[in-house]
Tab-separated table of C-alpha atoms in Angstrom:
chain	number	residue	atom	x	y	z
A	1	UNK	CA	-20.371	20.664	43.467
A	2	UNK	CA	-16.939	19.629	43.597
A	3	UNK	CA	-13.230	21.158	43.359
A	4	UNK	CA	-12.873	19.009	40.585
A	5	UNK	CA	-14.728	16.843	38.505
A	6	UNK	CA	-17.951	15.717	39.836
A	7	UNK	CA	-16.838	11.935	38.826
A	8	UNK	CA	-13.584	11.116	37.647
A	9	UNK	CA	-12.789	7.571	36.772
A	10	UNK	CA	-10.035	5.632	34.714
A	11	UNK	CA	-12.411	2.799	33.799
A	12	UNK	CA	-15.809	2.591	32.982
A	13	UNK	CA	-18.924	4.021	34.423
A	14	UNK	CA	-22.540	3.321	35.075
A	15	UNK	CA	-25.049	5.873	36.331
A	16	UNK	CA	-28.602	6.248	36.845
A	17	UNK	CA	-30.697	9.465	37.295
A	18	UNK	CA	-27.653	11.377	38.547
A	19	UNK	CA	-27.042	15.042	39.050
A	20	UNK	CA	-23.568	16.190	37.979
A	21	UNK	CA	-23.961	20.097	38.404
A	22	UNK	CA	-21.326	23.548	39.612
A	23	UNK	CA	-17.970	21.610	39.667
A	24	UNK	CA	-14.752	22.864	38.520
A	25	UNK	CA	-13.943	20.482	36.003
A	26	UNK	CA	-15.866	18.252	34.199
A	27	UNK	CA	-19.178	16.873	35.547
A	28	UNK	CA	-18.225	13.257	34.634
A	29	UNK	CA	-14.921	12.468	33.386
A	30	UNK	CA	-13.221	8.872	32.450
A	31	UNK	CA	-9.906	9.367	30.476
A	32	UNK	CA	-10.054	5.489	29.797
A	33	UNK	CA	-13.133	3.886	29.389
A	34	UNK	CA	-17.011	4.426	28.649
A	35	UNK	CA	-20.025	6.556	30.243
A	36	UNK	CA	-22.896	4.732	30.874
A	37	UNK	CA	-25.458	6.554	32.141
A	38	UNK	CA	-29.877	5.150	32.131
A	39	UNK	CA	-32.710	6.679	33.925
A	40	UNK	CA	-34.978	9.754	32.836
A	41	UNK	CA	-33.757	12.633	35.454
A	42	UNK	CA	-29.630	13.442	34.686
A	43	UNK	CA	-28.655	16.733	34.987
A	44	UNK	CA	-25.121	18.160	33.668
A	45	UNK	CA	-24.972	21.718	34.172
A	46	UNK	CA	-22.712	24.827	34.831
A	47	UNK	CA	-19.373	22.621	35.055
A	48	UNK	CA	-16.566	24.419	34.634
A	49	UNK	CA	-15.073	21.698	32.117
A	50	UNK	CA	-17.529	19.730	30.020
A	51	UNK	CA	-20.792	18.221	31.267
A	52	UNK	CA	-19.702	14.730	30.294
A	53	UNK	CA	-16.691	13.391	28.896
A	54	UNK	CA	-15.093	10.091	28.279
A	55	UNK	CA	-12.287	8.297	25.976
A	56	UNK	CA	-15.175	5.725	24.696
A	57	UNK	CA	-18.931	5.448	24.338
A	58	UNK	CA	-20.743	8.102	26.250
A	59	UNK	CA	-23.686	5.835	25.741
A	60	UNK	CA	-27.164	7.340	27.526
A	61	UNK	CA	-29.245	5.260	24.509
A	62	UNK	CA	-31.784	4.770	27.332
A	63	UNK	CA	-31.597	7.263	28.789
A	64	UNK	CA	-33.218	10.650	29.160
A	65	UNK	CA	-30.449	13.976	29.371
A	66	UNK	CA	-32.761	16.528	31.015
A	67	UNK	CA	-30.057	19.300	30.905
A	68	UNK	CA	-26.406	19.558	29.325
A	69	UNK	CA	-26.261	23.354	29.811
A	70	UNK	CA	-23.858	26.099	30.590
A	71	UNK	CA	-20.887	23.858	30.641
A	72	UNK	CA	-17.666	25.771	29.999
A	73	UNK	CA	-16.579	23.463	27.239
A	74	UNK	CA	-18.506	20.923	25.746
A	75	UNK	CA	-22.100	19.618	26.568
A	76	UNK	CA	-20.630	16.087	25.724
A	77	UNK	CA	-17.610	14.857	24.365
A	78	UNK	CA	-16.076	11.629	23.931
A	79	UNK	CA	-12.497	11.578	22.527
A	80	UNK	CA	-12.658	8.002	20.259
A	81	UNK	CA	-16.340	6.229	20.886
A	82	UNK	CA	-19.686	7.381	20.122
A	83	UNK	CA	-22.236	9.002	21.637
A	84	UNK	CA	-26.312	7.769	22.103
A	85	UNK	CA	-28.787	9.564	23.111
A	86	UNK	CA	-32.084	8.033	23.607
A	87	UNK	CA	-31.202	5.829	20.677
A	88	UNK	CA	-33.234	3.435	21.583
A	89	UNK	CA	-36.524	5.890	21.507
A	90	UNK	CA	-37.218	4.867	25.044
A	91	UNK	CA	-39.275	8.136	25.905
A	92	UNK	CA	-40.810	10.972	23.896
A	93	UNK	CA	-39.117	13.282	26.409
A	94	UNK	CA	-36.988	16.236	24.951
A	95	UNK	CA	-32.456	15.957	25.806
A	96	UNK	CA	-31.269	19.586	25.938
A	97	UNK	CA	-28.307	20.203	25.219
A	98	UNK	CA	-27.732	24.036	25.266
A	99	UNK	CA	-25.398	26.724	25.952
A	100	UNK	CA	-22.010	24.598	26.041
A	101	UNK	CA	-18.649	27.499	25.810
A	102	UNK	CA	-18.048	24.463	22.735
A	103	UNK	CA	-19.847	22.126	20.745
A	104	UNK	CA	-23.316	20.765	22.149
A	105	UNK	CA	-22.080	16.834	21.336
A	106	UNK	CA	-18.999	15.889	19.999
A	107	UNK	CA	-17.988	12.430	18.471
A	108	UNK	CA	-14.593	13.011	16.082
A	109	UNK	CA	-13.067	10.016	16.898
A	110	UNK	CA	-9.473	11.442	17.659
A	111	UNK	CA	-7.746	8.066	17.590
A	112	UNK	CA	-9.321	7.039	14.071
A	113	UNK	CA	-10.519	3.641	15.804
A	114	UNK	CA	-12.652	1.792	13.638
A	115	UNK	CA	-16.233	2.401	14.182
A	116	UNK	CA	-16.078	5.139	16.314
A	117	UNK	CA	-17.077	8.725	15.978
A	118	UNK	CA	-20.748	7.954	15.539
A	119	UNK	CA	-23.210	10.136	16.835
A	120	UNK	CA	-26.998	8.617	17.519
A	121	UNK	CA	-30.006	10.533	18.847
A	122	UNK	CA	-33.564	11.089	19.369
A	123	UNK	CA	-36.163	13.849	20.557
A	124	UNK	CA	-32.571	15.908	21.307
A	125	UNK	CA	-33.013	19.909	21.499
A	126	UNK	CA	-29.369	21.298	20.872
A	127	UNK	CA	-29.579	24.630	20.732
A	128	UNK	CA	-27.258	28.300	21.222
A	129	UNK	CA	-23.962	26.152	21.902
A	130	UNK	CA	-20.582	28.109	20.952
A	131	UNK	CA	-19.215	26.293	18.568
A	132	UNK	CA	-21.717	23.139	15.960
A	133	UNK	CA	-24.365	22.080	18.064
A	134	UNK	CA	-23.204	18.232	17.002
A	135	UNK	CA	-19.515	17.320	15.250
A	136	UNK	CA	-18.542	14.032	14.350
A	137	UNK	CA	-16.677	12.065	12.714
A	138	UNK	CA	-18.515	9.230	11.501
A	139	UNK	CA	-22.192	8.722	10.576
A	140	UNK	CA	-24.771	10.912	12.377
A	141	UNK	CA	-28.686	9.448	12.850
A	142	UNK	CA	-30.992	11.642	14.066
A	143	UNK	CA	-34.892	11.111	15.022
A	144	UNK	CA	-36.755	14.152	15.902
A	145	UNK	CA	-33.963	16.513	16.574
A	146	UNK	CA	-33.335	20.025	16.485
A	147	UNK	CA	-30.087	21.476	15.725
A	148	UNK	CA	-30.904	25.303	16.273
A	149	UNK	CA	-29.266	28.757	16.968
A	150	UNK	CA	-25.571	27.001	17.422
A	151	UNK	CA	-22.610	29.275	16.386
A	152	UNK	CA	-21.403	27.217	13.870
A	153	UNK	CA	-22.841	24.805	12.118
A	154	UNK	CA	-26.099	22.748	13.353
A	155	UNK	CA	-24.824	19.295	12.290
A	156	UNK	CA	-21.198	18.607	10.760
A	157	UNK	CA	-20.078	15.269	10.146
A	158	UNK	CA	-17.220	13.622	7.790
A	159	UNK	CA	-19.686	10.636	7.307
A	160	UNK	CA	-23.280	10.506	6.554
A	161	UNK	CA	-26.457	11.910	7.901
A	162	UNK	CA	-29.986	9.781	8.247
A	163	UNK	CA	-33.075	11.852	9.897
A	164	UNK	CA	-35.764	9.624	10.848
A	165	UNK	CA	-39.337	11.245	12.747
A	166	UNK	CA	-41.756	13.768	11.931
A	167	UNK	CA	-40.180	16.777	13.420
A	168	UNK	CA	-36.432	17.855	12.910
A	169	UNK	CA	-35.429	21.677	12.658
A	170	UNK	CA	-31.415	22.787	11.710
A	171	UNK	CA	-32.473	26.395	11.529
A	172	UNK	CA	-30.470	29.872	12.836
A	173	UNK	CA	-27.135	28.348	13.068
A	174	UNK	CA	-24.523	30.475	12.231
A	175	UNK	CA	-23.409	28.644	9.372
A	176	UNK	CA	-24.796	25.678	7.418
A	177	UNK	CA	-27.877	23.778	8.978
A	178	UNK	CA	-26.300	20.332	7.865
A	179	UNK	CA	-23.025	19.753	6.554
A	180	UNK	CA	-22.334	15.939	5.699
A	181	UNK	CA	-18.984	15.288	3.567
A	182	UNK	CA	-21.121	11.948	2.870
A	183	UNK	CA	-24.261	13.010	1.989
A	184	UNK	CA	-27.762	13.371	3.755
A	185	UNK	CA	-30.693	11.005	3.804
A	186	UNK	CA	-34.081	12.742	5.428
A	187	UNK	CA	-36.880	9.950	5.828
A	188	UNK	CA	-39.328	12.360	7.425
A	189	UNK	CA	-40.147	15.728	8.652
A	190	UNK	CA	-37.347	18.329	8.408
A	191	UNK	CA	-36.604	22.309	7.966
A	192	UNK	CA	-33.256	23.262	7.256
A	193	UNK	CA	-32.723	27.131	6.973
A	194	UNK	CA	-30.262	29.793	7.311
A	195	UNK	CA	-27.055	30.902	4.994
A	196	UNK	CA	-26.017	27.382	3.848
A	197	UNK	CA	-29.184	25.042	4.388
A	198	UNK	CA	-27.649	21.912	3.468
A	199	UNK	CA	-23.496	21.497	2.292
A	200	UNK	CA	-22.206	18.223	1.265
A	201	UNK	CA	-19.197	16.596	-1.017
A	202	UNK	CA	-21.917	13.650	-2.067
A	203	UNK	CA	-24.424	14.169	-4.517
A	204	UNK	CA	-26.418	11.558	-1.917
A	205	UNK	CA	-28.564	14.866	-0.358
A	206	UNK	CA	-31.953	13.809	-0.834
């Protein structure tokens, strides 16, 4: 617990199993460069900014997000990268990222850099955030995921959506379950439900 930000860097930054939790602005905050973070036991919580938040990559593909919850502002947020979690399927252990005052992840790629905006996940709860559980900008690929109870919309992307695993829910959001200017691609398990289950510009929704 900090008067601040629990980490605040210009540059990149690499963390392991770290506990970023009560502080008055963000939990971890670079306004230049990329989160890094590895390890199965991080904890973002009850910050008074966002949980994390960088200008690039907020890149935990091997990593494990135990909690992203209660964060004034966004779970996590990065400004013109992408965001990974648990990309590379390194644990069937559930991410939760719930209760955020905005969206649970957020990837819109503010700078319109090329390849940017992308968000990546796998065995991700995000659920009962204020705003979409994820927004992005690019393409959004999702592995056993569920996008539930948001405020908005579950998923939202400009790009494309592709749902991989056996068991992916976008159910009780307060608008659409997915919306994908791009089009949708499910490759496995998935239940979509409330007022709009599935809105896209592409007739690519299969």
């Amino acid at each position: 617990s900090n008067g601040r930000a629990g980490i605040a860097t210009s540059s990149d930054i690499m963390l392991h199993n770290v506990k970023a939790v009560k502080n008055r602005g963000d939990g971890i905050t670079t306004t230049e460069g990329s989160v890094f973070i590895t390890g199965i036991e991080n904890w973002f919580d009850d910050n008074r900014g966002s949980g994390i938040s960088a200008y690039g990559e907020v890149d935990a593909s091997q990593a494990i997000l135990r909690q992203v919850t209660d964060n004034k502002l966004y779970g996590i947020y990065s400004s013109s990268g992408n965001v990974y979690i648990n990309a590379d399927n390194v644990r069937e252990i559930t991410s939760t990222i719930l209760g955020n005052g905005k969206a649970g992840i957020s990837a819109l790629n503010e700078d319109k850099k090329i390849d940017a905006g992308r968000v990546e996940a796998s065995y991700v709860l995000v659920e009962r955030n204020d705003s979409f559980g994820i927004e992005a900008y690019s393409s959004v690929i999702l592995e056993n995921v569920m996008a539930v109870g948001n405020k908005d919309t579950g998923v939202f992307t400009m790009g494309h959506v592709t749902i991989f695993g056996k068991e992916n829910e976008f159910s009780e959001n307060g608008r659409s379950g997915i919306s994908a200017y791009k089009g949708v691609d499910a490759n496995g398990g998935v239940e979509v439900a409330g007022r709009v289950g599935v809105q896209s510009q592409s007739a690519a929704c299969r």
